[in-house]
Each structure stands twice: as C-alpha cells, then as structure tokens.
Amino acid sequence: MSRASEQAYSKIRAHLLSGAVRPNEQLTEDQLAQITGVSRTPVREAVRRLEDELLLVRSDTKRLFVADWSRDDIEEMFTLRQMLECHAAERAAERLTRDQIGQLEALNRDLKAAIEMTPPDVTSFLEANRAFHEVIIEAADSPRLGQLLAKLIEAPVVLRTARTYSQGDLRQSARDHDELVAAFAARDPEWARAVMGSHLRRAFHTFVRSVGPAANDQGPAQT
Amino acid sequence: MSRASEQAYSKIRAHLLSGAVRPNEQLTEDQLAQITGVSRTPVREAVRRLEDELLLVRSDTKRLFVADWSRDDIEEMFTLRQMLECHAAERAAERLTRDQIGQLEALNRDLKAAIEMTPPDVTSFLEANRAFHEVIIEAADSPRLGQLLAKLIEAPVVLRTARTYSQGDLRQSARDHDELVAAFAARDPEWARAVMGSHLRRAFHTFVRSVGPAANDQGPAQT
DNA sequence: CGAGAGGGATTTGTATACAATAACGACCGG
DNA sequence: CCGGTCGTTATTGTATACAAATCCCTCTCG
C-alpha cells in the first residue's frame, strides 16, 4: 500500500508488539491516528489488515481491542501452519531452482551465525528464519497458499517469546533447516514434508515449554 | 460491517458473479460507487474484502481488475480447502452437539428436496450445501480455521458452474453428507475426515469434468 | 436499593474535496 | 518513422467534516 497507510500499519504493529498495550485493552482510531501521525482514513486501512492478522479484534459493536491469544489459539495456529507449510514444502521440493536452494543455504548460514553469537542474536535469527520460510513458500508457487500462510505467520505471540528459547533449541532449528535443504536438493517432496512437519511441531512444543504448559487457560472471552 | 459498506460489498459481488464483467477487465472505484449508490469510502472497504477473496486483483500500480481464475488456481483452491476442511470435520466430530447434528440432518433433507425438484433447484441446493458446511466449520471451534476457509469457499468460479452439474452428481453429494452425519453421530474423527476428503475431491473432479479438463491453460498473466 | 430510561460524550461510519500518482497521447527531435 | 519527453487526464490515496451508532453516567421511579 501507499505511504501513509503502510506507515500506519507498521507503526501500529510495532506498537502492539512492543508490549506497550495489553491484551483486551481498547484502542480508538483517533488514538492510532495520533500515534502514527496520519489521518483516520489510512489508519482504518491499517487496522483492517491487523484485524485480519488477528492482532486486533472488534467487539460486536465495532469497538477495537488488542487481541488476546490463549494457549489454545496458539496451538491451533501452529497446527494450521503445519498443515499448510508442509504442503508448501512438498510443492517447493518439486519447484525450487538451484538458485533458490543456494539462497536457502546462505540464509541458514546467516541463521547459524546469529545463533553462535554470545549472546545469540535472536533478532537476526528470526529474520533469517522468516526469510528462509518465505523462499519456500514463494517457490511453492501458490498465491492462495501464500496468502493464507502470511496471516498465520504474522502471529505475534511467537515472536515475543522467541527470546526465551535456549541456544540448543535454536541449533536444532538450524539442523532442521539443513535437512530441509537436503530434501530439496534431493527433490524429494515426501522428505521435505516430513522434515517441515517435525520442524514446526517441535517449534510448538518449544514454545509451550517456554511459556509454561498450562498457562492462560482461564482467560475470559474477548468479544 | 455497517449498512453502506455491506451493501456495496454484496452489490459488487453480485455484479461480478452475474458475469456482467469479464476477467481482466478494469474497474474503477468511481464506477463501483455509482453502481452501488454509496461513496467511494465504503466502496474501498468492500473492494478490500473482494481483493481478499481474490475476486478482484490490483495491478502493480494499484489499478483494479476483475480476477481471472485459471484451472490451476481452482485446483489449488480445492486442494487447500480439502486440507483445511478435513481438519474441520475431524474436530467437528469431537465437538458437534446433538442439536447441531440434528441441524445437519435437516439441512441435508432440504438439500435432497432441492435435488429432486424438476428441474433441480440449484440455488436451494447451493444454499443448503453452504449451510451444511458452515455448521461443521462452526462446530470445529477454531476461529482461525474458519477465517481461512471463509476465503476459499467464497470462490466464485465454483458457484458459476454448479448449474451444469448433473442430478447424479448432486445425489452423490447428498449421499456424502449422509455419511458425514453418520460419522459425526458415531463420533469418529477419522471417518469424518475421510468422507470429507473424498467429498471435496470428487467435487473437484466434477467441476473439472463440467468445464473441460484442460481449459484455460494459456491465459496471460494478469499482474 | 435496584432497574431502566434519558442524554451528553465518545467512537465508528460515510461523504466529499483535494493531493499524489500513474496512464495516455501529442509533440518534438532524430 | 521511431523514441522519448512533457503535459493532460484518469485513478487512487488522504484529510477533514459531518452523520450515525454506541457507551456511560445520572436520574428517576418502583
């Protein structure tokens, strides 16, 4: 999108991820317009995108709130992502160019470098990880699949807690990526799917372990 | 959404599905505002939704066009829908109330009645079919899953061609629904998943047969 | 003391005017 | 005759004013 609405989007998103607002807190379009420095029109456009990504929700009477993700919500998100991204890996295995496989290798080198910093550079890790998965989705060559996954991957909760992962967790992630590259290089869709599946499922359990297995189960409905 | 933007959405959608416009034809927000009788503001809101549903697409310079669905696009849509809706059926099998199962039975009675009209009442069939699947998705109790599926099911191409299905095709569909209800009543997630899978995959092949197996393969890129 | 109605304040929805950007075509130079 | 550049027109993007809906507090009545 164009300048103002794009800017509104990223500023609001950053604002939400920064933790400056709490789940279930009400926001108004005017507030957001002030924060972002643009008028309500592009803010409304940005808000729509953020609603789509489930970072914001609207009450039944159109009032705007910060979304609250329960543990169950997050599990479902991981499950759906796994379903779709396994499919993407399968398709990608049949379609990746040598050049793209090279990109994946390079990205995974960056990712490993980020892990081996002391302390691990989690921001770089997340960026390399995001780019890695993006190449695969791109190669799957299915616009609709990409669109669906885009929503799931925007999920913020994961990003917020990634900083608590151990170096061992991160290294396992890098090993998964290595094996994915191997599966792609071998042009073996089944292998790629299987590795992607375990990769994401493990990520879910790592997440659960880091936030506590039964947290957040008694939260009130948010709408 | 509120009155004007909701009205704009359904009018534009109807306009697109009516076939009054051709794929790759350009539209302007002003035109649509005139057609719908509201200002550009709600039209833009409606257009965003339709873009999301891939009924409309924007060029790289933000100009608006009627989307063109290739056969491959449609196959991918069916594949994704199958993946997600099988999952929904599985979850629904564990969660449907007796009341909801009763609803499914009632809807399938309506559906069969529509089929046995002479000629078959395709509009009622489609409506009962939509409602049937909606109950299942609702019962799956996963907001994100429902949201993803909503997009896929809006796909218009299927609706446009449904009128060409034979009575035999429609009857098979009703039988699938009967078996789904049986699987739900037995609380057997695996059974439900399997039936849903074959139901949707058959629907795809019925679709392919009705439009011709290799149609629409040489269309130029639209963006 | 509680329930519900009324009304001002808050918030979202819509229309409109204007600004920014992209497409189109005419004109010019080679 | 071709290619490019500039100005005009068409189209989308943004700001703002106003309308509609909703919330919340208060006040009254039972």
XYZ file of N, CA, C and O in Angstrom, chain A residues 29-175:
588
model
N -9.549 4.653 16.873
C -8.901 5.030 15.621
C -8.226 6.387 15.762
O -7.172 6.624 15.175
N -8.821 7.247 16.556
C -8.220 8.570 16.781
C -6.861 8.463 17.462
O -5.886 9.066 17.020
N -6.814 7.693 18.527
C -5.532 7.436 19.194
C -4.477 7.000 18.195
O -3.370 7.549 18.143
N -4.832 5.987 17.408
C -3.868 5.421 16.469
C -3.465 6.445 15.424
O -2.310 6.491 14.997
N -4.422 7.271 15.045
C -4.102 8.322 14.082
C -3.072 9.277 14.686
O -2.118 9.684 14.012
N -3.250 9.614 15.936
C -2.280 10.489 16.596
C -0.913 9.824 16.671
O 0.100 10.424 16.317
N -0.892 8.576 17.121
C 0.371 7.859 17.245
C 1.112 7.792 15.917
O 2.320 7.984 15.844
N 0.362 7.513 14.872
C 1.013 7.304 13.577
C 1.215 8.605 12.812
O 1.961 8.639 11.849
N 0.521 9.641 13.213
C 0.696 10.917 12.543
C -0.010 11.029 11.207
O 0.297 11.912 10.411
N -0.923 10.126 10.934
C -1.716 10.260 9.709
C -3.189 10.344 10.094
O -3.536 10.212 11.264
N -4.036 10.555 9.118
C -5.452 10.718 9.444
C -6.119 9.368 9.652
O -5.506 8.320 9.470
N -7.368 9.390 10.032
C -8.044 8.143 10.333
C -8.224 7.269 9.095
O -8.318 6.039 9.213
N -8.284 7.850 7.929
C -8.532 7.035 6.731
C -7.466 5.952 6.538
O -7.810 4.767 6.481
N -6.193 6.310 6.450
C -5.197 5.231 6.322
C -5.096 4.372 7.578
O -4.764 3.189 7.476
N -5.403 4.954 8.731
C -5.399 4.144 9.946
C -6.421 3.028 9.832
O -6.143 1.875 10.171
N -7.592 3.358 9.324
C -8.621 2.332 9.188
C -8.159 1.226 8.251
O -8.457 0.052 8.463
N -7.436 1.602 7.220
C -6.904 0.609 6.288
C -5.918 -0.309 7.025
O -5.976 -1.532 6.901
N -5.047 0.294 7.800
C -4.057 -0.483 8.544
C -4.750 -1.384 9.562
O -4.394 -2.559 9.718
N -5.739 -0.840 10.230
C -6.451 -1.605 11.254
C -7.115 -2.830 10.639
O -7.115 -3.909 11.226
N -7.643 -2.662 9.468
C -8.262 -3.806 8.795
C -7.252 -4.925 8.588
O -7.560 -6.098 8.797
N -6.057 -4.566 8.175
C -5.028 -5.588 7.978
C -4.694 -6.252 9.295
O -4.551 -7.473 9.369
N -4.599 -5.472 10.338
C -4.218 -6.025 11.633
C -5.339 -6.880 12.210
O -5.088 -7.845 12.927
N -6.568 -6.538 11.893
C -7.685 -7.404 12.285
C -7.570 -8.734 11.563
O -7.796 -9.794 12.144
N -7.227 -8.655 10.302
C -7.065 -9.857 9.502
C -5.991 -10.763 10.097
O -6.104 -11.989 10.057
N -4.968 -10.148 10.615
C -3.868 -10.915 11.205
C -4.172 -11.272 12.656
O -3.336 -11.841 13.343
N -5.326 -10.861 13.109
C -5.780 -11.174 14.463
C -4.903 -10.562 15.541
O -4.783 -11.094 16.635
N -4.269 -9.461 15.220
C -3.569 -8.698 16.242
C -4.542 -7.759 16.928
O -4.336 -7.336 18.059
N -5.585 -7.405 16.208
C -6.657 -6.581 16.756
C -7.971 -7.316 16.544
O -8.112 -8.079 15.595
N -8.909 -7.076 17.422
C -10.250 -7.633 17.216
C -11.270 -6.531 17.470
O -10.986 -5.557 18.156
N -12.451 -6.721 16.895
C -13.518 -5.764 17.123
C -14.609 -6.418 17.953
O -14.935 -7.582 17.755
N -15.166 -5.656 18.851
C -16.305 -6.161 19.607
C -17.497 -6.227 18.674
O -17.437 -5.787 17.533
N -18.583 -6.769 19.193
C -19.775 -6.881 18.358
C -20.302 -5.510 17.962
O -21.073 -5.387 17.038
N -19.884 -4.497 18.665
C -20.340 -3.150 18.301
C -19.223 -2.316 17.706
O -19.201 -1.096 17.851
N -18.282 -3.002 17.056
C -17.249 -2.356 16.239
C -16.183 -1.602 17.012
O -15.441 -0.831 16.415
N -16.157 -1.790 18.313
C -15.063 -1.156 19.036
C -13.823 -2.027 18.959
O -13.914 -3.238 18.815
N -12.671 -1.357 19.063
C -11.409 -2.002 18.709
C -10.626 -2.385 19.953
O -10.467 -1.570 20.859
N -10.131 -3.623 19.986
C -9.370 -4.082 21.141
C -8.110 -4.806 20.715
O -8.031 -5.348 19.604
N -7.141 -4.822 21.598
C -5.930 -5.608 21.390
C -6.300 -7.079 21.571
O -6.906 -7.443 22.578
N -5.941 -7.899 20.621
C -6.330 -9.308 20.663
C -5.615 -10.044 21.783
O -4.484 -9.705 22.143
N -6.290 -11.021 22.322
C -5.727 -11.838 23.376
C -5.632 -13.272 22.851
O -6.636 -13.870 22.486
N -4.424 -13.784 22.793
C -4.225 -15.140 22.279
C -4.117 -16.118 23.436
O -3.169 -16.063 24.221
N -5.052 -17.031 23.501
C -4.955 -18.072 24.517
C -3.975 -19.150 24.047
O -3.594 -19.188 22.878
N -3.613 -20.049 24.966
C -2.711 -21.124 24.567
C -3.347 -21.970 23.465
O -2.690 -22.392 22.524
N -4.646 -22.204 23.587
C -5.337 -22.994 22.570
C -5.291 -22.305 21.206
O -5.125 -22.954 20.170
N -5.472 -20.994 21.217
C -5.386 -20.247 19.956
C -4.043 -20.486 19.302
O -3.940 -20.695 18.088
N -3.003 -20.434 20.147
C -1.660 -20.566 19.594
C -1.437 -21.975 19.073
O -0.862 -22.174 18.003
N -1.941 -22.954 19.806
C -1.780 -24.318 19.315
C -2.476 -24.477 17.965
O -1.925 -25.076 17.037
N -3.655 -23.938 17.849
C -4.371 -24.064 16.578
C -3.598 -23.375 15.464
O -3.515 -23.883 14.344
N -3.036 -22.241 15.798
C -2.250 -21.528 14.792
C -1.101 -22.390 14.309
O -0.864 -22.530 13.112
N -0.383 -23.014 15.246
C 0.724 -23.891 14.862
C 0.228 -25.067 14.017
O 0.847 -25.451 13.026
N -0.890 -25.619 14.411
C -1.414 -26.785 13.690
C -1.752 -26.421 12.247
O -1.404 -27.137 11.308
N -2.422 -25.277 12.091
C -2.797 -24.865 10.736
C -1.559 -24.545 9.917
O -1.452 -24.907 8.746
N -0.632 -23.870 10.558
C 0.579 -23.519 9.835
C 1.302 -24.775 9.388
O 1.811 -24.860 8.274
N 1.328 -25.765 10.277
C 1.993 -27.014 9.927
C 1.325 -27.665 8.720
O 1.986 -28.080 7.765
N 0.009 -27.713 8.753
C -0.718 -28.313 7.634
C -0.359 -27.646 6.317
O -0.045 -28.290 5.324
N -0.423 -26.320 6.340
C -0.216 -25.582 5.094
C 1.252 -25.549 4.688
O 1.579 -25.668 3.508
N 2.124 -25.416 5.665
C 3.524 -25.248 5.283
C 4.160 -26.582 4.888
O 5.089 -26.612 4.087
N 3.641 -27.688 5.406
C 4.089 -28.991 4.909
C 3.733 -29.116 3.426
O 4.528 -29.593 2.613
N 2.551 -28.680 3.119
C 2.127 -28.707 1.714
C 3.038 -27.815 0.870
O 3.453 -28.195 -0.233
N 3.360 -26.661 1.410
C 4.249 -25.743 0.685
C 5.610 -26.402 0.456
O 6.178 -26.309 -0.635
N 6.130 -27.089 1.492
C 7.438 -27.728 1.353
C 7.402 -28.793 0.262
O 8.323 -28.929 -0.537
N 6.305 -29.532 0.242
C 6.152 -30.579 -0.763
C 6.200 -29.995 -2.178
O 6.925 -30.480 -3.043
N 5.410 -28.933 -2.361
C 5.401 -28.297 -3.682
C 6.753 -27.668 -3.999
O 7.230 -27.715 -5.143
N 7.338 -27.060 -2.983
C 8.625 -26.387 -3.203
C 9.680 -27.387 -3.658
O 10.502 -27.082 -4.523
N 9.653 -28.597 -3.084
C 10.655 -29.598 -3.443
C 10.638 -29.883 -4.941
O 11.664 -30.211 -5.540
N 9.479 -29.728 -5.542
C 9.363 -30.007 -6.981
C 9.659 -28.778 -7.837
O 9.700 -28.873 -9.058
N 9.805 -27.627 -7.205
C 9.863 -26.397 -7.987
C 11.073 -25.500 -7.728
O 11.366 -24.618 -8.531
N 11.730 -25.673 -6.582
C 12.845 -24.779 -6.257
C 13.915 -24.816 -7.338
O 14.320 -25.890 -7.786
N 14.401 -23.650 -7.731
C 15.535 -23.597 -8.653
C 16.819 -23.809 -7.864
O 16.845 -23.669 -6.643
N 17.889 -24.136 -8.601
C 19.183 -24.291 -7.925
C 19.539 -23.001 -7.205
O 20.104 -23.000 -6.117
N 19.201 -21.913 -7.843
C 19.492 -20.607 -7.270
C 18.778 -20.424 -5.937
O 19.376 -19.968 -4.953
N 17.500 -20.817 -5.902
C 16.752 -20.673 -4.653
C 17.319 -21.566 -3.558
O 17.384 -21.178 -2.394
N 17.735 -22.777 -3.937
C 18.347 -23.664 -2.940
C 19.623 -23.017 -2.398
O 19.900 -23.071 -1.191
N 20.346 -22.362 -3.289
C 21.520 -21.620 -2.837
C 21.144 -20.539 -1.834
O 21.824 -20.352 -0.808
N 20.054 -19.833 -2.118
C 19.592 -18.805 -1.174
C 19.300 -19.403 0.190
O 19.658 -18.839 1.225
N 18.619 -20.565 0.185
C 18.289 -21.202 1.450
C 19.557 -21.535 2.234
O 19.635 -21.316 3.443
N 20.563 -22.043 1.518
C 21.819 -22.373 2.193
C 22.445 -21.121 2.802
O 22.894 -21.128 3.954
N 22.429 -20.046 2.035
C 23.024 -18.798 2.528
C 22.269 -18.296 3.755
O 22.867 -17.905 4.766
N 20.940 -18.347 3.675
C 20.138 -17.861 4.800
C 20.409 -18.703 6.048
O 20.469 -18.177 7.165
N 20.577 -20.000 5.847
C 20.812 -20.842 7.007
C 22.214 -20.609 7.591
O 22.416 -20.756 8.790
N 23.143 -20.200 6.729
C 24.453 -19.810 7.266
C 24.308 -18.576 8.153
O 24.844 -18.523 9.262
N 23.537 -17.607 7.673
C 23.294 -16.407 8.495
C 22.653 -16.795 9.816
O 23.015 -16.284 10.883
N 21.686 -17.693 9.708
C 20.947 -18.110 10.889
C 21.882 -18.751 11.919
O 21.834 -18.438 13.108
N 22.761 -19.608 11.446
C 23.705 -20.255 12.361
C 24.657 -19.241 12.975
O 24.972 -19.313 14.167
N 25.087 -18.301 12.151
C 25.990 -17.273 12.670
C 25.315 -16.510 13.803
O 25.929 -16.223 14.842
N 24.008 -16.201 13.614
C 23.272 -15.461 14.639
C 23.192 -16.271 15.933
O 23.295 -15.730 17.034
N 23.021 -17.590 15.778
C 22.911 -18.441 16.966
C 24.216 -18.465 17.748
O 24.219 -18.448 18.979
N 25.341 -18.493 17.029
C 26.624 -18.700 17.702
C 27.216 -17.424 18.284
O 28.273 -17.448 18.886
N 26.542 -16.329 18.098
C 26.964 -15.113 18.794
C 26.795 -15.360 20.292
O 26.022 -16.214 20.719
N 27.499 -14.590 21.109
C 27.238 -14.633 22.559
C 26.922 -13.233 23.029
O 27.809 -12.383 23.033
N 25.682 -12.989 23.442
C 24.577 -13.954 23.420
C 24.026 -14.099 22.002
O 24.294 -13.246 21.160
N 23.253 -15.154 21.751
C 22.673 -15.350 20.422
C 21.894 -14.110 19.970
O 21.211 -13.481 20.770
N 22.054 -13.784 18.715
C 21.378 -12.609 18.149
C 20.000 -13.025 17.654
O 19.811 -13.406 16.505
N 19.032 -12.969 18.558
C 17.711 -13.520 18.251
C 17.018 -12.757 17.136
O 16.318 -13.336 16.306
N 17.225 -11.462 17.077
C 16.590 -10.673 16.019
C 17.042 -11.149 14.641
O 16.221 -11.384 13.749
N 18.359 -11.316 14.495
C 18.874 -11.801 13.211
C 18.392 -13.216 12.941
O 18.065 -13.570 11.803
N 18.364 -14.024 13.987
C 17.856 -15.388 13.835
C 16.444 -15.360 13.273
O 16.132 -16.040 12.281
N 15.573 -14.560 13.885
C 14.181 -14.513 13.443
C 14.081 -14.024 12.006
O 13.294 -14.545 11.223
N 14.906 -13.049 11.673
C 14.840 -12.503 10.319
C 15.287 -13.555 9.300
O 14.627 -13.766 8.278
N 16.388 -14.251 9.599
C 16.869 -15.279 8.674
C 15.840 -16.405 8.577
O 15.563 -16.927 7.488
N 15.266 -16.762 9.704
C 14.268 -17.818 9.730
C 13.053 -17.440 8.877
O 12.566 -18.221 8.068
N 12.606 -16.194 9.063
C 11.456 -15.727 8.294
C 11.758 -15.785 6.790
O 10.967 -16.281 5.995
N 12.934 -15.298 6.421
C 13.311 -15.265 5.014
C 13.409 -16.680 4.448
O 13.001 -16.947 3.316
N 13.941 -17.589 5.246
C 14.074 -18.988 4.828
C 12.708 -19.567 4.473
O 12.497 -20.113 3.387
N 11.786 -19.418 5.394
C 10.452 -19.957 5.136
C 9.779 -19.229 3.970
O 9.014 -19.825 3.210
N 10.076 -17.970 3.829
C 9.456 -17.203 2.749
C 9.898 -17.722 1.386
O 9.080 -17.818 0.461
N 11.164 -18.059 1.269
C 11.658 -18.594 -0.010
C 10.892 -19.875 -0.362
O 10.489 -20.090 -1.506
N 10.681 -20.707 0.624
C 9.980 -21.970 0.377
C 8.548 -21.708 -0.086
O 8.071 -22.293 -1.061
N 7.888 -20.798 0.623
C 6.502 -20.504 0.269
C 6.432 -19.893 -1.123
O 5.555 -20.227 -1.919
N 7.375 -19.024 -1.389
C 7.439 -18.411 -2.713
C 7.581 -19.492 -3.781
O 6.895 -19.486 -4.801
N 8.474 -20.446 -3.526
C 8.746 -21.488 -4.511
C 7.555 -22.426 -4.690
O 7.395 -23.047 -5.744
N 6.722 -22.518 -3.660
C 5.549 -23.396 -3.771
C 4.619 -22.900 -4.875
O 3.810 -23.659 -5.406
N 4.746 -21.615 -5.198
C 4.051 -21.077 -6.362
C 2.537 -21.274 -6.270
O 1.913 -21.817 -7.179
N 1.977 -20.895 -5.158
C 0.535 -20.961 -4.981
C 0.088 -19.702 -4.237
O 0.240 -19.610 -3.029
N -0.418 -18.734 -5.000
C -0.722 -17.434 -4.394
C -1.639 -17.561 -3.191
O -1.439 -16.906 -2.176
N -2.640 -18.415 -3.315
C -3.601 -18.545 -2.221
C -2.953 -19.154 -0.980
O -3.180 -18.699 0.134
N -2.151 -20.155 -1.196
C -1.429 -20.757 -0.081
C -0.559 -19.714 0.604
O -0.545 -19.604 1.835
N 0.135 -18.934 -0.193
C 0.981 -17.899 0.379
C 0.181 -16.913 1.195
O 0.588 -16.502 2.288
N -0.963 -16.568 0.673
C -1.804 -15.588 1.357
C -2.285 -16.133 2.694
O -2.280 -15.431 3.705
N -2.698 -17.391 2.700
C -3.184 -17.982 3.940
C -2.065 -18.057 4.972
O -2.245 -17.718 6.142
N -0.900 -18.491 4.518
C 0.207 -18.632 5.451
C 0.663 -17.291 5.997
O 1.065 -17.185 7.152
N 0.585 -16.281 5.142
C 1.015 -14.957 5.590
C 0.313 -14.585 6.883
O 0.932 -14.113 7.835
N -0.972 -14.836 6.936
C -1.734 -14.497 8.135
C -1.222 -15.241 9.351
O -1.043 -14.672 10.423
N -1.014 -16.540 9.188
C -0.648 -17.357 10.338
C 0.728 -16.984 10.863
O 0.984 -17.018 12.057
N 1.614 -16.619 9.947
C 2.996 -16.396 10.345
C 3.170 -15.048 11.013
O 4.096 -14.838 11.784
N 2.247 -14.146 10.735
C 2.320 -12.840 11.390
C 2.100 -12.948 12.888
O 2.322 -12.001 13.622
N 1.629 -14.092 13.320
C 1.263 -14.239 14.721
C 2.365 -13.715 15.635
O 3.515 -14.119 15.531
N 2.015 -12.844 16.487
C 2.990 -12.072 17.250
C 3.492 -12.799 18.476
O 4.615 -12.614 18.909
N 2.654 -13.643 19.019
C 2.975 -14.231 20.303
C 4.284 -14.990 20.210
O 5.136 -14.944 21.091
N 4.433 -15.682 19.109
C 5.633 -16.463 18.903
C 6.859 -15.572 18.917
O 7.867 -15.877 19.545
N 6.734 -14.465 18.218
C 7.889 -13.584 18.126
C 8.275 -13.043 19.490
O 9.447 -12.931 19.824
N 7.257 -12.747 20.277
C 7.549 -12.163 21.588
C 8.296 -13.133 22.491
O 9.093 -12.723 23.318
N 8.001 -14.428 22.341
C 8.590 -15.379 23.281
C 9.858 -16.013 22.738
O 10.549 -16.732 23.452
N 10.174 -15.742 21.470
C 11.329 -16.395 20.849
C 12.598 -16.104 21.644
O 13.515 -16.915 21.678
N 12.627 -14.965 22.315
C 13.848 -14.571 23.027
C 14.163 -15.479 24.198
O 15.271 -15.450 24.723
N 13.175 -16.268 24.593
C 13.421 -17.134 25.738
C 13.934 -18.506 25.317
O 14.219 -19.339 26.164
N 14.054 -18.735 24.004
C 14.494 -20.058 23.574
C 15.960 -20.271 23.907
O 16.778 -19.349 23.857
N 16.298 -21.506 24.209
C 17.683 -21.819 24.531
C 18.505 -21.931 23.258
O 17.972 -22.116 22.161
N 19.810 -21.852 23.420
C 20.684 -21.998 22.262
C 20.511 -23.380 21.633
O 20.578 -23.531 20.418
N 20.263 -24.366 22.492
C 20.034 -25.718 21.977
C 18.810 -25.760 21.074
O 18.840 -26.391 20.003
N 17.744 -25.085 21.483
C 16.537 -25.030 20.650
C 16.868 -24.428 19.294
O 16.428 -24.920 18.243
N 17.614 -23.338 19.323
C 17.929 -22.645 18.077
C 18.788 -23.527 17.182
O 18.590 -23.569 15.957
N 19.719 -24.236 17.792
C 20.595 -25.103 16.978
C 19.796 -26.223 16.327
O 20.028 -26.584 15.178
N 18.839 -26.755 17.058
C 18.008 -27.819 16.477
C 17.267 -27.270 15.252
O 17.118 -27.936 14.238
N 16.811 -26.043 15.399
C 16.114 -25.392 14.296
C 17.019 -25.320 13.062
O 16.609 -25.644 11.945
N 18.257 -24.933 13.287
C 19.206 -24.840 12.173
C 19.431 -26.216 11.540
O 19.515 -26.340 10.307
N 19.508 -27.254 12.381
C 19.689 -28.605 11.829
C 18.492 -29.006 10.973
O 18.638 -29.607 9.911
